[in-house]
PDB file of C-alpha atoms in Angstrom:
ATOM      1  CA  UNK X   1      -2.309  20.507  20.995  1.00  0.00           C
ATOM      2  CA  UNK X   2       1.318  19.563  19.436  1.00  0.00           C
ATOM      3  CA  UNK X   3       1.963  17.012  21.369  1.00  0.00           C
ATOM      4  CA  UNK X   4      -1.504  15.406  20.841  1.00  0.00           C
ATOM      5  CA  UNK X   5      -1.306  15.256  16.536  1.00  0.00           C
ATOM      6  CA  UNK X   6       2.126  13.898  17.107  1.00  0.00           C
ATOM      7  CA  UNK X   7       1.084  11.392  19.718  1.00  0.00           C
ATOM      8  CA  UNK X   8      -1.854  10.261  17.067  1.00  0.00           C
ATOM      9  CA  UNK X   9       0.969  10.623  14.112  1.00  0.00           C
ATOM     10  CA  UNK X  10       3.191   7.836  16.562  1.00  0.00           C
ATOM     11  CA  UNK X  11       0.102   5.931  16.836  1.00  0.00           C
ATOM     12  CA  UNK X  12      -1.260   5.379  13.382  1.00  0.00           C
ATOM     13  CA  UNK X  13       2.322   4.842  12.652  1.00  0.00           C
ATOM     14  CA  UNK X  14       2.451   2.093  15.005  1.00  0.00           C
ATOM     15  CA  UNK X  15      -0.036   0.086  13.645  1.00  0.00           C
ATOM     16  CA  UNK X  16       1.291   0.338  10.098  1.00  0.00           C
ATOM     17  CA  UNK X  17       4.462  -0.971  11.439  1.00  0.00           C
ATOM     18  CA  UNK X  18       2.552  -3.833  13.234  1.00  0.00           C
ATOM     19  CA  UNK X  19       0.082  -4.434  10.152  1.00  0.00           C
ATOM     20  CA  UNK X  20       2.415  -4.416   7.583  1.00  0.00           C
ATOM     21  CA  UNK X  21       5.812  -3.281   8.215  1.00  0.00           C
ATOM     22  CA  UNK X  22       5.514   0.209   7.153  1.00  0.00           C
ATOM     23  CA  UNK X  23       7.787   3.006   7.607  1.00  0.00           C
ATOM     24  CA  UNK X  24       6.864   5.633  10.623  1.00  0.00           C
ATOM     25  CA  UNK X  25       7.177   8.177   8.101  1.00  0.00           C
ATOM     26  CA  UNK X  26       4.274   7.199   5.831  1.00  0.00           C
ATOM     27  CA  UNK X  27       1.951   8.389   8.553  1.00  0.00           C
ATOM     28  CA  UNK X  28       4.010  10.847  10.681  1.00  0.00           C
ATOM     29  CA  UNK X  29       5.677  12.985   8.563  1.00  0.00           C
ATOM     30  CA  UNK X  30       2.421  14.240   6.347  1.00  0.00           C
ATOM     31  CA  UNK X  31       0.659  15.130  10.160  1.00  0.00           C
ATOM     32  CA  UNK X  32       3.390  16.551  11.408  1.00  0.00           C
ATOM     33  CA  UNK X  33       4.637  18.966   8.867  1.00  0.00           C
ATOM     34  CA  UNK X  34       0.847  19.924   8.247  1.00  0.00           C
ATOM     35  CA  UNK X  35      -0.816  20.337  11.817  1.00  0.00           C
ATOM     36  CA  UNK X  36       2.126  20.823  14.022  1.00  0.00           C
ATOM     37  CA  UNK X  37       3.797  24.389  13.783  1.00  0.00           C
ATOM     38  CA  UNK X  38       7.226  23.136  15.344  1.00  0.00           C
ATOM     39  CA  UNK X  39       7.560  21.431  11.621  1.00  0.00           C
ATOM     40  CA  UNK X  40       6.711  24.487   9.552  1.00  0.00           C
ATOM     41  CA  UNK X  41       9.763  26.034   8.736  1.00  0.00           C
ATOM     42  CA  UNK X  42      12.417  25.227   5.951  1.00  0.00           C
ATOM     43  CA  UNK X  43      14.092  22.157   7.446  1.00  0.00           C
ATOM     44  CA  UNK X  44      10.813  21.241   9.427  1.00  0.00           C
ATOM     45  CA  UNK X  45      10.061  17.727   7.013  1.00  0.00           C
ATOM     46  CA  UNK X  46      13.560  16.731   7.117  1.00  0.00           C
ATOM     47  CA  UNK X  47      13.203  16.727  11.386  1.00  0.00           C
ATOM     48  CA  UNK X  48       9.995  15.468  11.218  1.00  0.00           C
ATOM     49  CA  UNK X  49      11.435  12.861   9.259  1.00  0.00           C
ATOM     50  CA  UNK X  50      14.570  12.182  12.160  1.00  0.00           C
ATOM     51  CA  UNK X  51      11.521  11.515  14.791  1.00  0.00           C
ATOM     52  CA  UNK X  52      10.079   8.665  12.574  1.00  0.00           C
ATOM     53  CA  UNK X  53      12.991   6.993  12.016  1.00  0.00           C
ATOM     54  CA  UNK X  54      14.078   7.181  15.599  1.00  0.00           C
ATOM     55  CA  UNK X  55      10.448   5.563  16.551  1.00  0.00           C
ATOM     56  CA  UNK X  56      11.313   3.019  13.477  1.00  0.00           C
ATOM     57  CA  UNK X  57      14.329   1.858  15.341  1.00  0.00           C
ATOM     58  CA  UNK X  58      12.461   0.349  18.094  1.00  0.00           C
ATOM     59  CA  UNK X  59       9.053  -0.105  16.444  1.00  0.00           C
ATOM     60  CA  UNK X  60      10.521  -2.336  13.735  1.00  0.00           C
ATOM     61  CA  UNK X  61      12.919  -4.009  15.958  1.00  0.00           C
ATOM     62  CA  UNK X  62       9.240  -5.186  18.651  1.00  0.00           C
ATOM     63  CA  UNK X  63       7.399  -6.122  15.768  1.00  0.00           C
ATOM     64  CA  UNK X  64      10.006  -7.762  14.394  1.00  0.00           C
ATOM     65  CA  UNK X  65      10.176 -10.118  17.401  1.00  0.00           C
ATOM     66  CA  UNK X  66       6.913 -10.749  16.839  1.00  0.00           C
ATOM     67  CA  UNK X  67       7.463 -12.078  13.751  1.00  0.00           C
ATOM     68  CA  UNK X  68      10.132 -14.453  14.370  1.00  0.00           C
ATOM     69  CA  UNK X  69       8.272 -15.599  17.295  1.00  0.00           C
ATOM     70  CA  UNK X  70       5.981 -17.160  14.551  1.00  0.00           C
ATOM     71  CA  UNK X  71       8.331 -17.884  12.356  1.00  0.00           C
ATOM     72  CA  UNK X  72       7.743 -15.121   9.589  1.00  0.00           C
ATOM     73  CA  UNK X  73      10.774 -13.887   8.502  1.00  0.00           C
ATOM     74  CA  UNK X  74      13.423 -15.122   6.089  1.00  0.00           C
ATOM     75  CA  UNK X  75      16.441 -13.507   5.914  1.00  0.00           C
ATOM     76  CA  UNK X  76      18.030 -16.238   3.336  1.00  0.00           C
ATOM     77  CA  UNK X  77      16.320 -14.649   0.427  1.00  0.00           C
ATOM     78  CA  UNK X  78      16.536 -10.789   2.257  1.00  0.00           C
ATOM     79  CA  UNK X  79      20.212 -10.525   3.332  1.00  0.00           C
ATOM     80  CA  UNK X  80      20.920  -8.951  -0.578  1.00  0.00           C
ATOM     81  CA  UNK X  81      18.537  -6.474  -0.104  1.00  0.00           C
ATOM     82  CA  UNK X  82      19.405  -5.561   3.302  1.00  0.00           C
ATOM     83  CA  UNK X  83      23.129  -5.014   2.188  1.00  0.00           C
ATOM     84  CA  UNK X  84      22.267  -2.708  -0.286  1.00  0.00           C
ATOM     85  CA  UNK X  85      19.344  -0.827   1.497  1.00  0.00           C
ATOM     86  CA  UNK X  86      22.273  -0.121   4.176  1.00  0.00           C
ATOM     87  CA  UNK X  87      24.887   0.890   1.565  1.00  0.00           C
ATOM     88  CA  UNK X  88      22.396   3.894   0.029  1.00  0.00           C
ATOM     89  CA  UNK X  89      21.277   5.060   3.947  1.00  0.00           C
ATOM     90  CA  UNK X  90      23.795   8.160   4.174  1.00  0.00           C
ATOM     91  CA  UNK X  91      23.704   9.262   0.574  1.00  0.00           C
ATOM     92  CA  UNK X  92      19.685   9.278   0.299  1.00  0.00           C
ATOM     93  CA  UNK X  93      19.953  11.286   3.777  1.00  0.00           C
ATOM     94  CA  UNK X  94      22.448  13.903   2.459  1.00  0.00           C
ATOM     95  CA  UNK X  95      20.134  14.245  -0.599  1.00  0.00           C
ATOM     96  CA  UNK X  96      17.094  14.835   1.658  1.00  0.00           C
ATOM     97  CA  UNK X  97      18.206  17.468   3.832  1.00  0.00           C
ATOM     98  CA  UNK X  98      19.321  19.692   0.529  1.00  0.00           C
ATOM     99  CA  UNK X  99      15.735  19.437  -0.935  1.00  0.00           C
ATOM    100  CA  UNK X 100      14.419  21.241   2.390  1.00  0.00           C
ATOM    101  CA  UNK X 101      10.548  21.193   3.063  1.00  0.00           C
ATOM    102  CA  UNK X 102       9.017  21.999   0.105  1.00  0.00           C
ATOM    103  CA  UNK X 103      10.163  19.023  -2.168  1.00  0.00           C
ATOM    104  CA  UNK X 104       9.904  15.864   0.819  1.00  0.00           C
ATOM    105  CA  UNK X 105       7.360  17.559   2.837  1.00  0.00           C
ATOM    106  CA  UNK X 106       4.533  17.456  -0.693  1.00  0.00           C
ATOM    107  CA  UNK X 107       6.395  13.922  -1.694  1.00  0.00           C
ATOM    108  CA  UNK X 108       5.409  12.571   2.244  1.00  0.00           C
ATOM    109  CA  UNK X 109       2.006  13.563   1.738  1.00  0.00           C
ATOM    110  CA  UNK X 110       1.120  12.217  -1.440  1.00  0.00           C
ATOM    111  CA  UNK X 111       3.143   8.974  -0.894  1.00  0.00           C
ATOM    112  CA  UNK X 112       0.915   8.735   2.036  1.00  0.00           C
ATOM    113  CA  UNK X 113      -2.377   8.296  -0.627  1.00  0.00           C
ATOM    114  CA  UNK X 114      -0.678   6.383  -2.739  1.00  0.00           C
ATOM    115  CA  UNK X 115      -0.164   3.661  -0.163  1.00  0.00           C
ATOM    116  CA  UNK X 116      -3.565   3.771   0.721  1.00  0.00           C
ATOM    117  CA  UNK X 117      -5.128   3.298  -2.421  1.00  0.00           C
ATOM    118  CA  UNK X 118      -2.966   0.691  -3.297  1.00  0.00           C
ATOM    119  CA  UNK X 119      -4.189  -1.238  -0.244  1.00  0.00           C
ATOM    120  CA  UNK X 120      -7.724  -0.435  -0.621  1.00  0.00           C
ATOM    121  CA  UNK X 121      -7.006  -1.677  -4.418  1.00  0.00           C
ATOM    122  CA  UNK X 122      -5.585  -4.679  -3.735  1.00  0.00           C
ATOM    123  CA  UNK X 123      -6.280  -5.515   0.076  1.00  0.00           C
ATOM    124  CA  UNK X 124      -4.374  -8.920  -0.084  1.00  0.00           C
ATOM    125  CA  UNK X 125      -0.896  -9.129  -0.965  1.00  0.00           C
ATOM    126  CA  UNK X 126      -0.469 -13.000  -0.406  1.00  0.00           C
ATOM    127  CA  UNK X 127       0.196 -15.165  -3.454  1.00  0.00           C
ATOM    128  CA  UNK X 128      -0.134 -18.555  -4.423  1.00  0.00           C
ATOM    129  CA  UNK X 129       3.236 -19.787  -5.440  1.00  0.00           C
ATOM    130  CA  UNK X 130       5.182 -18.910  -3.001  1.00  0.00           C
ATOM    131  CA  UNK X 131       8.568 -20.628  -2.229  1.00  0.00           C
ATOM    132  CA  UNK X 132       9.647 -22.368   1.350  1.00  0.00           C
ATOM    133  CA  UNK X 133      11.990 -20.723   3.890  1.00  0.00           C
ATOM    134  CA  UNK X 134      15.192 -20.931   3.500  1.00  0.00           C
ATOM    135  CA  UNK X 135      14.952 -21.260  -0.260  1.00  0.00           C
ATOM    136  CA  UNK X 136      18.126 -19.548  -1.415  1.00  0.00           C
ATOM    137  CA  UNK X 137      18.201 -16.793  -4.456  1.00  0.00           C
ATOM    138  CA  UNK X 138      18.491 -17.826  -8.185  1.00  0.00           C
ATOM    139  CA  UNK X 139      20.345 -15.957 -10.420  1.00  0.00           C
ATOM    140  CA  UNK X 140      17.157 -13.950 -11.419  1.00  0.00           C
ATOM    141  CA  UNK X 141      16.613 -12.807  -7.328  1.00  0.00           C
ATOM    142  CA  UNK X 142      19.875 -11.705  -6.943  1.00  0.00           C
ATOM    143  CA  UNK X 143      19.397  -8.988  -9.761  1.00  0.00           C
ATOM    144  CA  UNK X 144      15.914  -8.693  -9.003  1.00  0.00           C
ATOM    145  CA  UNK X 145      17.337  -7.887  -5.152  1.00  0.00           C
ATOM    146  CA  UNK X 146      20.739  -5.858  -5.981  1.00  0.00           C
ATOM    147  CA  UNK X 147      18.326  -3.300  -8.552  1.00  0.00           C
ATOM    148  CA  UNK X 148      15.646  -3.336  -5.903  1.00  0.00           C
ATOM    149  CA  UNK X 149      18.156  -2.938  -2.903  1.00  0.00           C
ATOM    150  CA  UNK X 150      20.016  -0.275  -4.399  1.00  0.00           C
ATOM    151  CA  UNK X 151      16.866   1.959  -5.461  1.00  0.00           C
ATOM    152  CA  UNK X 152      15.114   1.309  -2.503  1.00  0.00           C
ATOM    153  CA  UNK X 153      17.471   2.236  -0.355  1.00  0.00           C
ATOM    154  CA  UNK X 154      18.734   5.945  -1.887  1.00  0.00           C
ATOM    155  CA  UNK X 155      14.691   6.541  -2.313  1.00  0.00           C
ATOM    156  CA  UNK X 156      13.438   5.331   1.075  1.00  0.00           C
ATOM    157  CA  UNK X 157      16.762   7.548   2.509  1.00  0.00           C
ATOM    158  CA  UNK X 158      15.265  10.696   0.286  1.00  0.00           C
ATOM    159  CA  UNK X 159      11.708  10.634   1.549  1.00  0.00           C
ATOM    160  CA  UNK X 160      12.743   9.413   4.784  1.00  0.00           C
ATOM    161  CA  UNK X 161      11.002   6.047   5.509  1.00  0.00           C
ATOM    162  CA  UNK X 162      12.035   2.760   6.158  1.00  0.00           C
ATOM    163  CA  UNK X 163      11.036   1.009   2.735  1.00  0.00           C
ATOM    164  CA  UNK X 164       8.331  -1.593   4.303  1.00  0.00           C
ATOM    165  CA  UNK X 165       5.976  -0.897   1.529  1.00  0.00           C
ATOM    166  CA  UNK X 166       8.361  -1.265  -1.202  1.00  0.00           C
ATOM    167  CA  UNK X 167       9.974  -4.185   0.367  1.00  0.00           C
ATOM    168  CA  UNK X 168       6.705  -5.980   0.830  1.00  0.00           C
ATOM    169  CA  UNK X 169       5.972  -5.492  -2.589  1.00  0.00           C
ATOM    170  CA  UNK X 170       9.391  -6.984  -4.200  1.00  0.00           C
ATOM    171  CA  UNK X 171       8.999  -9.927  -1.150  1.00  0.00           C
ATOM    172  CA  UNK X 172       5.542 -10.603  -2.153  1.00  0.00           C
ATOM    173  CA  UNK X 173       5.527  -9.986  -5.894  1.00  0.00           C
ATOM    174  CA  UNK X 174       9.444 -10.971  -6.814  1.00  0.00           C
ATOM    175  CA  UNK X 175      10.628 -12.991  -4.638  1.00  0.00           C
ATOM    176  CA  UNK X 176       7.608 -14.832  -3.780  1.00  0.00           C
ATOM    177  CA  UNK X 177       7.511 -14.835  -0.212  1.00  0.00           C
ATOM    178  CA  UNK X 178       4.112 -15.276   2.161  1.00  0.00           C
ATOM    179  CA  UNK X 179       2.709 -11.941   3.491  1.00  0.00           C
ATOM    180  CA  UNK X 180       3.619 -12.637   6.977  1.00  0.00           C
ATOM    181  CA  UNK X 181       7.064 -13.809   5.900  1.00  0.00           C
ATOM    182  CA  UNK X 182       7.409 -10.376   4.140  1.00  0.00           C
ATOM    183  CA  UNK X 183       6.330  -8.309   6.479  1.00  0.00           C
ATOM    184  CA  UNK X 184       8.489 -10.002   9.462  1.00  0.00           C
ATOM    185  CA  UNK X 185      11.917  -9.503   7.338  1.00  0.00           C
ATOM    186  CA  UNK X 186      11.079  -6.220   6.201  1.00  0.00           C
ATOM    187  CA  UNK X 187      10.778  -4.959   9.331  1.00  0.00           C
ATOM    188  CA  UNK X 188      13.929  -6.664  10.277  1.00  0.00           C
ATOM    189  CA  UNK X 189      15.402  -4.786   7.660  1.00  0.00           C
ATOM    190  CA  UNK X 190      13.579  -1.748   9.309  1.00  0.00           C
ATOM    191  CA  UNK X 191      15.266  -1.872  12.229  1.00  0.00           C
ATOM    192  CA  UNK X 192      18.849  -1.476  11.212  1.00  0.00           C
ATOM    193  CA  UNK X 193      18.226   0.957   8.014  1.00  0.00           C
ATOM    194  CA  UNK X 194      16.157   3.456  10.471  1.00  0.00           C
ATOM    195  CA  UNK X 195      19.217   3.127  12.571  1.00  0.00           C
ATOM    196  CA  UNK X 196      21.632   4.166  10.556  1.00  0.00           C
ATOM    197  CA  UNK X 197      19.542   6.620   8.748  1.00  0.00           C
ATOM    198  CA  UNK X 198      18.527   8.373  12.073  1.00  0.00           C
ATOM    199  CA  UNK X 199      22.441   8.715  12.805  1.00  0.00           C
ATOM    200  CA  UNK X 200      23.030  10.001   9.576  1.00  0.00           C
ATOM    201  CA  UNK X 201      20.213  12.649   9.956  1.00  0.00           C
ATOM    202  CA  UNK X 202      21.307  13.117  13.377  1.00  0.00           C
ATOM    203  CA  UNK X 203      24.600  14.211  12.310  1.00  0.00           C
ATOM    204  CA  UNK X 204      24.066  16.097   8.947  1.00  0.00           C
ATOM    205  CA  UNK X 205      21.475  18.302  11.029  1.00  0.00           C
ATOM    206  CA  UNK X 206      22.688  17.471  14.825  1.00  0.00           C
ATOM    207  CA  UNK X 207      19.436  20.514  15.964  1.00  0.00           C
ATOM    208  CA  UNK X 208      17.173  18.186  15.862  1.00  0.00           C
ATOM    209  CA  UNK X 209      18.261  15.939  19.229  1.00  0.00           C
ATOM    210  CA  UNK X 210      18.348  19.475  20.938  1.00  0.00           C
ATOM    211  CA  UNK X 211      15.476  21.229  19.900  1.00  0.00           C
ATOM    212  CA  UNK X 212      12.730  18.041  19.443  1.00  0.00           C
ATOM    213  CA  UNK X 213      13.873  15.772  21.891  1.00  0.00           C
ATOM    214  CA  UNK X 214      10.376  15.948  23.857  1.00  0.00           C
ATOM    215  CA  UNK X 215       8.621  15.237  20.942  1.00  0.00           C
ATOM    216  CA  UNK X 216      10.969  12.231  19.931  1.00  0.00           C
ATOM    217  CA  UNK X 217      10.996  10.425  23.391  1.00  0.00           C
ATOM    218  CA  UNK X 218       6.704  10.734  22.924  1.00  0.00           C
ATOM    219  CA  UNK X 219       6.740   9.372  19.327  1.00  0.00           C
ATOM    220  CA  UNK X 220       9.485   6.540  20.344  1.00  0.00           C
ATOM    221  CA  UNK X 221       7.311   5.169  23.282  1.00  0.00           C
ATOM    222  CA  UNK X 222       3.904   5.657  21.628  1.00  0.00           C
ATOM    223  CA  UNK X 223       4.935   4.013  18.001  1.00  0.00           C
ATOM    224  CA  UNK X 224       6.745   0.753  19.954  1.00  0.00           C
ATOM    225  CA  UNK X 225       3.968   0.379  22.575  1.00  0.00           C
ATOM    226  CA  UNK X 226       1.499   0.393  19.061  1.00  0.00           C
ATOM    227  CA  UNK X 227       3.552  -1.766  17.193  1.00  0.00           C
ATOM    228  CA  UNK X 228       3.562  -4.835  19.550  1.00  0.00           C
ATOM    229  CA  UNK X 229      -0.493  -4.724  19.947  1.00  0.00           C
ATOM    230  CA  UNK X 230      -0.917  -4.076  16.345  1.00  0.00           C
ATOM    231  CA  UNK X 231       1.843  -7.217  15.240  1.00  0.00           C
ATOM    232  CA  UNK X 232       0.072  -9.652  17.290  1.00  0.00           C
ATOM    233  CA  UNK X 233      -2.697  -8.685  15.686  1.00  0.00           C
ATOM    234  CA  UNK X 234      -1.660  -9.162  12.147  1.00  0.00           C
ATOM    235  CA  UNK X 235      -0.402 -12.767  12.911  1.00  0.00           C
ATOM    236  CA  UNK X 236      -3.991 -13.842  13.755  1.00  0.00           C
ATOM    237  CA  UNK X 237      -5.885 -12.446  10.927  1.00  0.00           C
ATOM    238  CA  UNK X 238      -5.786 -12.800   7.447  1.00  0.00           C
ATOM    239  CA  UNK X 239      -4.145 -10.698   4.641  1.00  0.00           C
ATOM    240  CA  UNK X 240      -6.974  -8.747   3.225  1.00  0.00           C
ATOM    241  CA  UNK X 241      -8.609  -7.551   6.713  1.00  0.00           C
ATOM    242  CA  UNK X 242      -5.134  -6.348   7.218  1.00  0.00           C
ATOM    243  CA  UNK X 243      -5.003  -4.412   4.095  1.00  0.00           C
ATOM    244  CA  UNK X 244      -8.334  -2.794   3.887  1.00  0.00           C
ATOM    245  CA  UNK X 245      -7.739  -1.694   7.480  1.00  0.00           C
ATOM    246  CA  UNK X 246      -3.944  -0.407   6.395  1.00  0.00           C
ATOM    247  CA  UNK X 247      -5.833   1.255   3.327  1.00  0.00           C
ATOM    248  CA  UNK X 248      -8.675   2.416   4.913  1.00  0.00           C
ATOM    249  CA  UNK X 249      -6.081   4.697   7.851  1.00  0.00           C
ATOM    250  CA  UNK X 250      -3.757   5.820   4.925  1.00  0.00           C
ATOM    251  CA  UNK X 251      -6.191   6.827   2.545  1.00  0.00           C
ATOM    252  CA  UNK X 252      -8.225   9.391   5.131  1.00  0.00           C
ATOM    253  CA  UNK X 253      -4.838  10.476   6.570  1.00  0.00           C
ATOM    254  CA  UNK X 254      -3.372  11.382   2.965  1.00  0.00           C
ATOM    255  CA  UNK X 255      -6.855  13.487   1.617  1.00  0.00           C
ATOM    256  CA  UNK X 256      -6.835  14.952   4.477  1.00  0.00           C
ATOM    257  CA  UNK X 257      -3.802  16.371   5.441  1.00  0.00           C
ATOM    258  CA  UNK X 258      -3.144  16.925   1.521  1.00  0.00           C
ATOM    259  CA  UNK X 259      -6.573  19.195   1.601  1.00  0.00           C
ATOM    260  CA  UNK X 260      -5.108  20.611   4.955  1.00  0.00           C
ATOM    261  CA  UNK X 261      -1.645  21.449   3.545  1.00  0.00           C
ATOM    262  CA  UNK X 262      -3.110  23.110  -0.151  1.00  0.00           C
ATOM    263  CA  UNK X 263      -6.113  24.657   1.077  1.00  0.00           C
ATOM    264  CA  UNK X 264      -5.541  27.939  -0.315  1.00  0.00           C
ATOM    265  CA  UNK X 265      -4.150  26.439  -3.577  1.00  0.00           C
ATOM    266  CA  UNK X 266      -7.448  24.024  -3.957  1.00  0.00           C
ATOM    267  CA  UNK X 267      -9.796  27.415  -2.524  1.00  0.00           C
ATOM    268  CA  UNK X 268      -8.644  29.155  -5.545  1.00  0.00           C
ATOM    269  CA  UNK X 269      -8.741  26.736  -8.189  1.00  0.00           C
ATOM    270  CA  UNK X 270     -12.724  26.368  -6.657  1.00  0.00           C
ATOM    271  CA  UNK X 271     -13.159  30.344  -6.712  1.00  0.00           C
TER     272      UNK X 271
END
């Protein structure tokens, strides 16, 4: 039955990757720490946490070539922001594994909702004005992408995901790039942060290639397999069908593993 919620967990993670370059985590780590017993104990979020970024590493890096297959990515106004994401990897990782379960296994769960009802809020994240690629940084990007960068990166480290959804939004909404675009250097971005943070992890805690590796060879090969069909996908349709779908998955996944995980808390606030 463990390996089935974590095969799902690799699957709905899959498509957010594909959809819109979001982290493994977002969906994994809230099922995993709540339905699977293997992730129960103290240290339980921060391994359940390892396994997404491992199936980030080659998730991110498929749909990735997806994207630049199209021609949706633009690492001339993203190369700031991947610097710095890289730079905070190891210290946001360190910081993670002291908080244990209690602090980033709750955190996973509820940034799960969030990200859903922001979707299902505002479906579309496409704009207007945005600029050409290739269009190099003003002075304004550059800080907008070193304070960004830098935050991102020790936060995304913390909680353990990749950043896509706080990358689309500063791509999107700061630096004015297309959705597509966005999501297509994000995940570039992805690729190499999950790396290094999965190392990191890896080392700080080095149990976790011993004692999971079943479950992290099923996640890796599920989550790339459902990021290529899910990437194709999301360069043939438009922005909002991508968003209420994305919104839609994360919203369900978040009440209900949130009403799964408190159930005795939420039982006696109702008695």
């Amino acid at each position: 039955m463990e390996y089935m919620w974590c095969f799902i967990a690799a699957l709905g993670a899959g498509i957010g990757t594909g959809l819109a370059g979001l982290s493994a985590a977002t969906v994994m780590v809230p099922i995993m720490i709540v339905l699977c017993p293997t992730f129960a104990w103290k240290t339980g979020a921060y391994h359940a946490t390892a396994i997404a970024l491992a199936s980030d590493i080659l998730g991110s890096a498929f749909t990735t070539s997806i994207y630049i297959r199209h021609k949706n990515i633009d690492l001339k106004r993203g190369w700031i922001m991947l610097v710095c994401i890289i730079c905070m990897c190891i210290a946001g990782s360190f910081a993670a594994f002291k908080v244990g379960k209690v602090v980033l296994g709750g955190f996973s769960l509820f940034l799960c909702l969030g990200i859903g009802v922001r979707f299902l809020l505002k479906p579309d994240t496409s704009r207007e004005d945005t600029v050409s690629q290739g269009t190099g940084l003003d002075t304004k990007g550059v800080i907008i992408s070193l304070f960004f960068g830098l935050t991102i990166g020790f936060g995304t480290r913390f909680v353990g995901t990749g950043g896509g959804m706080m990358m689309l939004v500063v791509f999107t909404a700061f630096l004015r790039m297309d959705r597509r675009t966005a999501v297509g250097t994000s995940t570039f971005i992805m690729t190499f942060t999950a790396l290094i943070a999965f190392i990191s992890h890896s080392l700080i805690d080095p149990t976790i290639l011993l004692k999971d590796w079943p479950i992290l060879v099923l996640c890796i090969v599920t989550e790339s397999a459902a990021s290529i069909i899910s990437a194709r996908f999301a360069n043939r349709v438009n922005s909002r069908t991508v968003g209420l779908v994305i919104g839609v998955v994360l919203t369900v996944i978040g009440v209900v593993m949130i009403g799964l995980n408190y159930r005795e808390q939420i039982a006696a606030l109702i008695g």
